[in-house]
Amino acid sequence: MLRIAVPNKGSLSEPASAMLHEAGYRQRKDSKELVLVDPENNVEFFFLRPRDIAIYVGSGRLDIGITGRDLLLDSGADAEEVLALGFAGSTFRFAAPAGTANSVKDLEGRRIATSYTGLVEAHLAEHGVTAAAVTKLDGAVETAVQLGVADVIADVVETGTSLRNAGMEVFGEPILVSDAVVIRPTGAPEDNGADQFLRRLQGVLVARRYVMMDYDIRAERVAEAVALTPGLESPTVSPLHSEGWVAVRAMVLRKEAQRIMDDLWAIGARAILVTNIHACRL
């Protein structure tokens, strides 16, 4: 039975469970439930703190986990990212009082407060900064500078409003751009159950990004139309009873569907129909 770790709370929890439900897996109805067996799919889910998931997976106790890329890298666990899931995105950056630092090189000898000491220490080492002191704080770290605990903070930055309110500004390049990821033990052997799990999630990702577009076009203009709707591999083109016309079916990016419909209309397409993709196996 495949053993999978799922975030039990926070910004990762609900989107992860929603994706697993779309992929055909049972999910808990009670947030107090810590273990859920899905015998139909031969899977056992463990609902754990997001920060702990990489440790459990890296130890080999669990086969697969869903967590944040930032939490994976911060943990130092013997686990690796195998699939990005496209939700719970965040950017991790340094911030300091305005005008006091411009790049990571300015952090020599500085005190840095963060909830992600492993991630920050690795980033500093990568850039040759050896004399900075990194202090771990749980929760919000914006007040660390104001209270004299640190000169600089490293934290997730969304709009930057709370930092500006505290008299600070971000500087340098982002330490990390993170989102939710699927992880496995580093170098884990091939496993049919794990492969099936990843295929299902990949199918959900495709279904969320694409819609199916059907339209009719004159046969002599099909090359132009197909150039607009190449699909994932190639579209399906079928002759119609009306002589000189063909029907085309192709997957197109959801965010580009309206523009593509306008372009198809301009070259004479008719009866354009767009439908959601509810399940897609690659």
mmCIF file of C-alpha atoms in Angstrom:
data_model
loop_
_atom_site.group_PDB
_atom_site.id
_atom_site.type_symbol
_atom_site.label_atom_id
_atom_site.label_comp_id
_atom_site.label_asym_id
_atom_site.label_seq_id
_atom_site.Cartn_x
_atom_site.Cartn_y
_atom_site.Cartn_z
ATOM 1 C CA MET A 1 0.000 0.000 0.000
ATOM 2 C CA LEU A 2 1.341 3.425 -1.000
ATOM 3 C CA ARG A 3 1.894 5.705 2.021
ATOM 4 C CA ILE A 4 1.408 9.407 1.263
ATOM 5 C CA ALA A 5 1.912 12.472 3.474
ATOM 6 C CA VAL A 6 -0.567 15.338 3.058
ATOM 7 C CA PRO A 7 -0.418 18.759 4.804
ATOM 8 C CA ASN A 8 -2.847 18.857 7.710
ATOM 9 C CA LYS A 9 -3.188 22.661 7.901
ATOM 10 C CA GLY A 10 -2.095 25.968 6.418
ATOM 11 C CA SER A 11 -2.151 27.241 2.846
ATOM 12 C CA LEU A 12 -1.080 23.862 1.473
ATOM 13 C CA SER A 13 -3.798 21.768 3.103
ATOM 14 C CA GLU A 14 -7.068 22.558 1.303
ATOM 15 C CA PRO A 15 -5.614 22.870 -2.224
ATOM 16 C CA ALA A 16 -3.721 19.589 -1.778
ATOM 17 C CA SER A 17 -6.837 17.724 -0.644
ATOM 18 C CA ALA A 18 -8.872 19.276 -3.466
ATOM 19 C CA MET A 19 -6.322 18.096 -6.045
ATOM 20 C CA LEU A 20 -6.239 14.603 -4.575
ATOM 21 C CA HIS A 21 -10.040 14.469 -4.677
ATOM 22 C CA GLU A 22 -9.971 15.509 -8.367
ATOM 23 C CA ALA A 23 -7.447 12.741 -8.960
ATOM 24 C CA GLY A 24 -9.936 10.171 -7.649
ATOM 25 C CA TYR A 25 -8.663 9.632 -4.101
ATOM 26 C CA ARG A 26 -10.681 9.606 -0.903
ATOM 27 C CA GLN A 27 -10.035 12.539 1.423
ATOM 28 C CA ARG A 28 -10.899 13.126 5.058
ATOM 29 C CA LYS A 29 -14.153 14.781 6.130
ATOM 30 C CA ASP A 30 -12.986 15.535 9.656
ATOM 31 C CA SER A 31 -9.922 17.746 10.150
ATOM 32 C CA LYS A 32 -9.071 15.752 13.298
ATOM 33 C CA GLU A 33 -8.519 12.631 11.236
ATOM 34 C CA LEU A 34 -4.769 11.905 11.077
ATOM 35 C CA VAL A 35 -4.772 8.742 8.948
ATOM 36 C CA LEU A 36 -7.094 7.783 6.106
ATOM 37 C CA VAL A 37 -7.054 4.494 4.221
ATOM 38 C CA ASP A 38 -8.287 4.439 0.613
ATOM 39 C CA PRO A 39 -8.488 0.682 -0.099
ATOM 40 C CA GLU A 40 -9.950 1.142 -3.572
ATOM 41 C CA ASN A 41 -6.765 2.918 -4.674
ATOM 42 C CA ASN A 42 -4.421 0.978 -2.371
ATOM 43 C CA VAL A 43 -3.280 4.204 -0.676
ATOM 44 C CA GLU A 44 -2.903 5.308 2.946
ATOM 45 C CA PHE A 45 -2.835 9.050 3.642
ATOM 46 C CA PHE A 46 -1.091 10.568 6.669
ATOM 47 C CA PHE A 47 -2.056 14.156 7.548
ATOM 48 C CA LEU A 48 1.048 15.821 8.985
ATOM 49 C CA ARG A 49 2.494 19.252 9.721
ATOM 50 C CA PRO A 50 3.778 20.622 6.378
ATOM 51 C CA ARG A 51 7.204 21.309 7.907
ATOM 52 C CA ASP A 52 7.578 17.662 9.002
ATOM 53 C CA ILE A 53 6.598 15.988 5.733
ATOM 54 C CA ALA A 54 10.014 16.141 4.051
ATOM 55 C CA ILE A 55 11.616 14.522 7.120
ATOM 56 C CA TYR A 56 9.191 11.589 7.074
ATOM 57 C CA VAL A 57 9.556 11.071 3.331
ATOM 58 C CA GLY A 58 13.337 11.498 3.399
ATOM 59 C CA SER A 59 13.588 8.854 6.117
ATOM 60 C CA GLY A 60 11.789 6.358 3.860
ATOM 61 C CA ARG A 61 8.937 5.917 6.332
ATOM 62 C CA LEU A 62 6.537 7.358 3.771
ATOM 63 C CA ASP A 63 6.661 6.888 -0.003
ATOM 64 C CA ILE A 64 5.416 10.271 -1.216
ATOM 65 C CA GLY A 65 4.591 13.662 0.258
ATOM 66 C CA ILE A 66 3.044 16.974 -0.714
ATOM 67 C CA THR A 67 4.761 19.983 0.826
ATOM 68 C CA GLY A 68 6.295 23.340 -0.106
ATOM 69 C CA ARG A 69 9.543 23.576 -2.048
ATOM 70 C CA ASP A 70 10.779 25.989 0.631
ATOM 71 C CA LEU A 71 10.036 23.485 3.395
ATOM 72 C CA LEU A 72 11.743 20.679 1.474
ATOM 73 C CA LEU A 73 14.945 22.661 0.967
ATOM 74 C CA ASP A 74 14.920 24.094 4.481
ATOM 75 C CA SER A 75 14.615 20.631 6.033
ATOM 76 C CA GLY A 76 17.796 19.229 4.503
ATOM 77 C CA ALA A 77 15.932 15.920 4.234
ATOM 78 C CA ASP A 78 17.059 13.176 1.877
ATOM 79 C CA ALA A 79 14.092 13.778 -0.423
ATOM 80 C CA GLU A 80 13.653 15.324 -3.856
ATOM 81 C CA GLU A 81 11.005 17.194 -5.809
ATOM 82 C CA VAL A 82 9.346 15.124 -8.544
ATOM 83 C CA LEU A 83 6.370 17.283 -9.575
ATOM 84 C CA ALA A 84 5.401 20.946 -9.117
ATOM 85 C CA LEU A 85 1.680 21.374 -8.393
ATOM 86 C CA GLY A 86 1.171 25.063 -9.157
ATOM 87 C CA PHE A 87 -0.507 26.276 -5.966
ATOM 88 C CA ALA A 88 0.567 27.912 -2.672
ATOM 89 C CA GLY A 89 3.140 30.005 -4.515
ATOM 90 C CA SER A 90 5.442 32.305 -2.566
ATOM 91 C CA THR A 91 8.672 34.275 -2.928
ATOM 92 C CA PHE A 92 11.310 34.164 -0.209
ATOM 93 C CA ARG A 93 13.465 37.306 0.135
ATOM 94 C CA PHE A 94 15.732 39.337 2.380
ATOM 95 C CA ALA A 95 14.477 42.621 3.840
ATOM 96 C CA ALA A 96 16.131 45.326 5.963
ATOM 97 C CA PRO A 97 15.616 48.961 6.973
ATOM 98 C CA ALA A 98 15.556 51.115 3.836
ATOM 99 C CA GLY A 99 18.998 51.901 2.465
ATOM 100 C CA THR A 100 21.004 49.535 4.698
ATOM 101 C CA ALA A 101 21.656 46.684 2.229
ATOM 102 C CA ASN A 102 21.603 46.163 -1.530
ATOM 103 C CA SER A 103 22.672 42.546 -2.070
ATOM 104 C CA VAL A 104 23.475 39.320 -0.279
ATOM 105 C CA LYS A 105 27.154 40.372 -0.180
ATOM 106 C CA ASP A 106 26.178 43.145 2.277
ATOM 107 C CA LEU A 107 25.170 40.530 4.867
ATOM 108 C CA GLU A 108 28.680 39.746 6.119
ATOM 109 C CA GLY A 109 28.674 40.281 9.881
ATOM 110 C CA ARG A 110 24.937 40.974 9.988
ATOM 111 C CA ARG A 111 22.333 39.276 12.179
ATOM 112 C CA ILE A 112 19.545 37.606 10.185
ATOM 113 C CA ALA A 113 16.219 36.444 11.655
ATOM 114 C CA THR A 114 14.159 33.841 9.804
ATOM 115 C CA SER A 115 11.891 30.827 10.201
ATOM 116 C CA TYR A 116 13.922 29.028 7.507
ATOM 117 C CA THR A 117 17.457 28.773 8.861
ATOM 118 C CA GLY A 118 18.486 25.856 6.630
ATOM 119 C CA LEU A 119 17.372 27.634 3.495
ATOM 120 C CA VAL A 120 19.041 30.926 4.459
ATOM 121 C CA GLU A 121 22.321 29.338 5.560
ATOM 122 C CA ALA A 122 22.560 27.393 2.295
ATOM 123 C CA HIS A 123 21.888 30.571 0.292
ATOM 124 C CA LEU A 124 24.528 32.528 2.202
ATOM 125 C CA ALA A 125 27.096 29.761 1.715
ATOM 126 C CA GLU A 126 26.301 29.631 -1.995
ATOM 127 C CA HIS A 127 27.163 33.346 -2.230
ATOM 128 C CA GLY A 128 30.280 33.147 -0.102
ATOM 129 C CA VAL A 129 28.862 34.909 2.976
ATOM 130 C CA THR A 130 30.516 33.232 5.970
ATOM 131 C CA ALA A 131 30.247 35.688 8.872
ATOM 132 C CA ALA A 132 26.489 36.256 9.125
ATOM 133 C CA ALA A 133 24.625 35.084 12.248
ATOM 134 C CA VAL A 134 21.310 33.365 11.462
ATOM 135 C CA THR A 135 18.701 33.215 14.236
ATOM 136 C CA LYS A 136 15.592 31.036 14.033
ATOM 137 C CA LEU A 137 12.255 32.631 14.928
ATOM 138 C CA ASP A 138 8.884 30.929 14.538
ATOM 139 C CA GLY A 139 6.015 32.884 13.037
ATOM 140 C CA ALA A 140 6.165 36.491 11.865
ATOM 141 C CA VAL A 141 9.676 37.963 11.871
ATOM 142 C CA GLU A 142 8.939 41.566 10.789
ATOM 143 C CA THR A 143 9.418 42.940 14.313
ATOM 144 C CA ALA A 144 12.829 41.292 14.834
ATOM 145 C CA VAL A 145 14.696 44.348 13.557
ATOM 146 C CA GLN A 146 12.553 46.798 15.518
ATOM 147 C CA LEU A 147 13.166 44.838 18.734
ATOM 148 C CA GLY A 148 16.916 44.646 18.133
ATOM 149 C CA VAL A 149 17.089 40.888 17.610
ATOM 150 C CA ALA A 150 18.322 41.178 14.016
ATOM 151 C CA ASP A 151 19.622 43.585 11.380
ATOM 152 C CA VAL A 152 17.952 41.752 8.492
ATOM 153 C CA ILE A 153 15.065 39.312 8.078
ATOM 154 C CA ALA A 154 14.438 36.610 5.502
ATOM 155 C CA ASP A 155 10.802 35.744 4.947
ATOM 156 C CA VAL A 156 8.020 35.066 2.491
ATOM 157 C CA VAL A 157 7.080 38.276 0.691
ATOM 158 C CA GLU A 158 3.694 38.694 -0.979
ATOM 159 C CA THR A 159 2.712 42.368 -1.418
ATOM 160 C CA GLY A 160 5.459 43.801 0.829
ATOM 161 C CA THR A 161 2.918 45.976 2.654
ATOM 162 C CA SER A 162 3.737 44.669 6.141
ATOM 163 C CA LEU A 163 7.441 45.222 5.506
ATOM 164 C CA ARG A 164 6.916 48.807 4.356
ATOM 165 C CA ASN A 165 4.761 49.436 7.413
ATOM 166 C CA ALA A 166 7.706 48.264 9.523
ATOM 167 C CA GLY A 167 10.073 50.640 7.695
ATOM 168 C CA MET A 168 11.825 47.914 5.699
ATOM 169 C CA GLU A 169 12.342 47.082 2.045
ATOM 170 C CA VAL A 170 13.314 43.932 0.145
ATOM 171 C CA PHE A 171 16.698 43.825 -1.539
ATOM 172 C CA GLY A 172 18.737 41.546 -3.762
ATOM 173 C CA GLU A 173 17.493 38.648 -5.842
ATOM 174 C CA PRO A 174 14.849 36.290 -4.414
ATOM 175 C CA ILE A 175 16.278 33.533 -2.261
ATOM 176 C CA LEU A 176 13.675 31.112 -3.606
ATOM 177 C CA VAL A 177 10.442 31.027 -5.574
ATOM 178 C CA SER A 178 8.362 28.280 -4.009
ATOM 179 C CA ASP A 179 5.115 26.421 -4.571
ATOM 180 C CA ALA A 180 3.575 23.105 -3.604
ATOM 181 C CA VAL A 181 5.497 20.063 -4.808
ATOM 182 C CA VAL A 182 5.322 16.288 -4.706
ATOM 183 C CA ILE A 183 8.410 14.745 -3.122
ATOM 184 C CA ARG A 184 9.907 11.248 -2.911
ATOM 185 C CA PRO A 185 12.955 9.815 -1.134
ATOM 186 C CA THR A 186 16.082 10.729 -3.092
ATOM 187 C CA GLY A 187 16.868 8.033 -5.641
ATOM 188 C CA ALA A 188 13.726 6.035 -4.826
ATOM 189 C CA PRO A 189 13.311 3.029 -7.149
ATOM 190 C CA GLU A 190 10.519 2.894 -9.691
ATOM 191 C CA ASP A 191 7.190 1.992 -8.150
ATOM 192 C CA ASN A 192 3.985 1.302 -10.060
ATOM 193 C CA GLY A 193 1.812 2.798 -7.315
ATOM 194 C CA ALA A 194 3.883 5.980 -7.132
ATOM 195 C CA ASP A 195 3.946 6.281 -10.923
ATOM 196 C CA GLN A 196 0.163 5.936 -11.073
ATOM 197 C CA PHE A 197 -0.218 8.597 -8.371
ATOM 198 C CA LEU A 198 1.987 11.037 -10.301
ATOM 199 C CA ARG A 199 0.127 10.350 -13.573
ATOM 200 C CA ARG A 200 -3.177 11.153 -11.896
ATOM 201 C CA LEU A 201 -1.897 14.458 -10.543
ATOM 202 C CA GLN A 202 -0.389 15.329 -13.918
ATOM 203 C CA GLY A 203 -3.808 14.664 -15.433
ATOM 204 C CA VAL A 204 -5.424 17.081 -12.978
ATOM 205 C CA LEU A 205 -2.827 19.741 -13.817
ATOM 206 C CA VAL A 206 -3.529 19.390 -17.528
ATOM 207 C CA ALA A 207 -7.296 19.490 -16.982
ATOM 208 C CA ARG A 208 -6.931 22.699 -14.967
ATOM 209 C CA ARG A 209 -4.757 24.416 -17.561
ATOM 210 C CA TYR A 210 -6.530 23.371 -20.762
ATOM 211 C CA VAL A 211 -9.987 23.343 -22.326
ATOM 212 C CA MET A 212 -11.190 21.350 -25.305
ATOM 213 C CA MET A 213 -12.044 23.387 -28.396
ATOM 214 C CA ASP A 214 -14.167 22.056 -31.279
ATOM 215 C CA TYR A 215 -14.791 23.989 -34.477
ATOM 216 C CA ASP A 216 -15.528 23.588 -38.187
ATOM 217 C CA ILE A 217 -13.281 25.117 -40.855
ATOM 218 C CA ARG A 218 -12.948 25.031 -44.635
ATOM 219 C CA ALA A 219 -10.508 22.293 -45.665
ATOM 220 C CA GLU A 220 -8.279 24.735 -47.522
ATOM 221 C CA ARG A 221 -7.783 26.760 -44.323
ATOM 222 C CA VAL A 222 -7.156 23.865 -41.977
ATOM 223 C CA ALA A 223 -3.385 24.462 -41.921
ATOM 224 C CA GLU A 224 -3.960 28.023 -40.658
ATOM 225 C CA ALA A 225 -6.409 26.794 -38.052
ATOM 226 C CA VAL A 226 -4.166 24.023 -36.807
ATOM 227 C CA ALA A 227 -1.329 26.532 -36.433
ATOM 228 C CA LEU A 228 -3.592 28.388 -33.984
ATOM 229 C CA THR A 229 -4.629 25.203 -32.150
ATOM 230 C CA PRO A 230 -1.714 22.747 -32.247
ATOM 231 C CA GLY A 231 -2.925 20.901 -29.128
ATOM 232 C CA LEU A 232 -0.610 19.003 -26.809
ATOM 233 C CA GLU A 233 0.585 16.724 -29.608
ATOM 234 C CA SER A 234 -1.670 17.366 -32.585
ATOM 235 C CA PRO A 235 -5.375 18.111 -33.086
ATOM 236 C CA THR A 236 -7.957 15.671 -34.391
ATOM 237 C CA VAL A 237 -9.188 16.589 -37.890
ATOM 238 C CA SER A 238 -12.255 14.800 -39.320
ATOM 239 C CA PRO A 239 -14.129 15.321 -42.621
ATOM 240 C CA LEU A 240 -17.711 16.595 -42.397
ATOM 241 C CA HIS A 241 -20.715 15.575 -44.481
ATOM 242 C CA SER A 242 -20.719 19.091 -45.955
ATOM 243 C CA GLU A 243 -18.205 18.908 -48.791
ATOM 244 C CA GLY A 244 -15.064 20.979 -48.300
ATOM 245 C CA TRP A 245 -15.458 21.291 -44.502
ATOM 246 C CA VAL A 246 -13.614 19.540 -41.667
ATOM 247 C CA ALA A 247 -14.139 19.372 -37.903
ATOM 248 C CA VAL A 248 -11.172 20.073 -35.644
ATOM 249 C CA ARG A 249 -10.810 19.163 -31.968
ATOM 250 C CA ALA A 250 -7.806 20.383 -29.957
ATOM 251 C CA MET A 251 -6.767 21.190 -26.420
ATOM 252 C CA VAL A 252 -5.891 24.853 -25.876
ATOM 253 C CA LEU A 253 -4.652 26.773 -22.874
ATOM 254 C CA ARG A 254 -7.603 27.987 -20.837
ATOM 255 C CA LYS A 255 -6.143 31.478 -20.447
ATOM 256 C CA GLU A 256 -5.772 31.850 -24.235
ATOM 257 C CA ALA A 257 -9.117 30.355 -25.291
ATOM 258 C CA GLN A 258 -10.943 33.631 -25.924
ATOM 259 C CA ARG A 259 -8.152 35.081 -28.057
ATOM 260 C CA ILE A 260 -7.900 31.863 -30.059
ATOM 261 C CA MET A 261 -11.646 31.893 -30.722
ATOM 262 C CA ASP A 262 -11.334 35.432 -32.101
ATOM 263 C CA ASP A 263 -8.458 34.379 -34.346
ATOM 264 C CA LEU A 264 -10.358 31.313 -35.601
ATOM 265 C CA TRP A 265 -13.431 33.387 -36.346
ATOM 266 C CA ALA A 266 -11.272 35.766 -38.379
ATOM 267 C CA ILE A 267 -10.194 32.923 -40.707
ATOM 268 C CA GLY A 268 -13.716 31.577 -41.172
ATOM 269 C CA ALA A 269 -14.171 28.984 -38.457
ATOM 270 C CA ARG A 270 -17.738 28.323 -37.340
ATOM 271 C CA ALA A 271 -19.618 26.480 -34.596
ATOM 272 C CA ILE A 272 -16.819 26.994 -32.080
ATOM 273 C CA LEU A 273 -17.451 25.076 -28.859
ATOM 274 C CA VAL A 274 -15.290 25.143 -25.724
ATOM 275 C CA THR A 275 -15.695 22.545 -22.949
ATOM 276 C CA ASN A 276 -13.873 21.906 -19.719
ATOM 277 C CA ILE A 277 -11.617 18.883 -19.407
ATOM 278 C CA HIS A 278 -12.715 16.895 -16.382
ATOM 279 C CA ALA A 279 -10.112 14.169 -16.576
ATOM 280 C CA CYS A 280 -6.989 13.816 -18.645
ATOM 281 C CA ARG A 281 -4.514 10.972 -18.647
ATOM 282 C CA LEU A 282 -1.202 11.669 -20.366
#
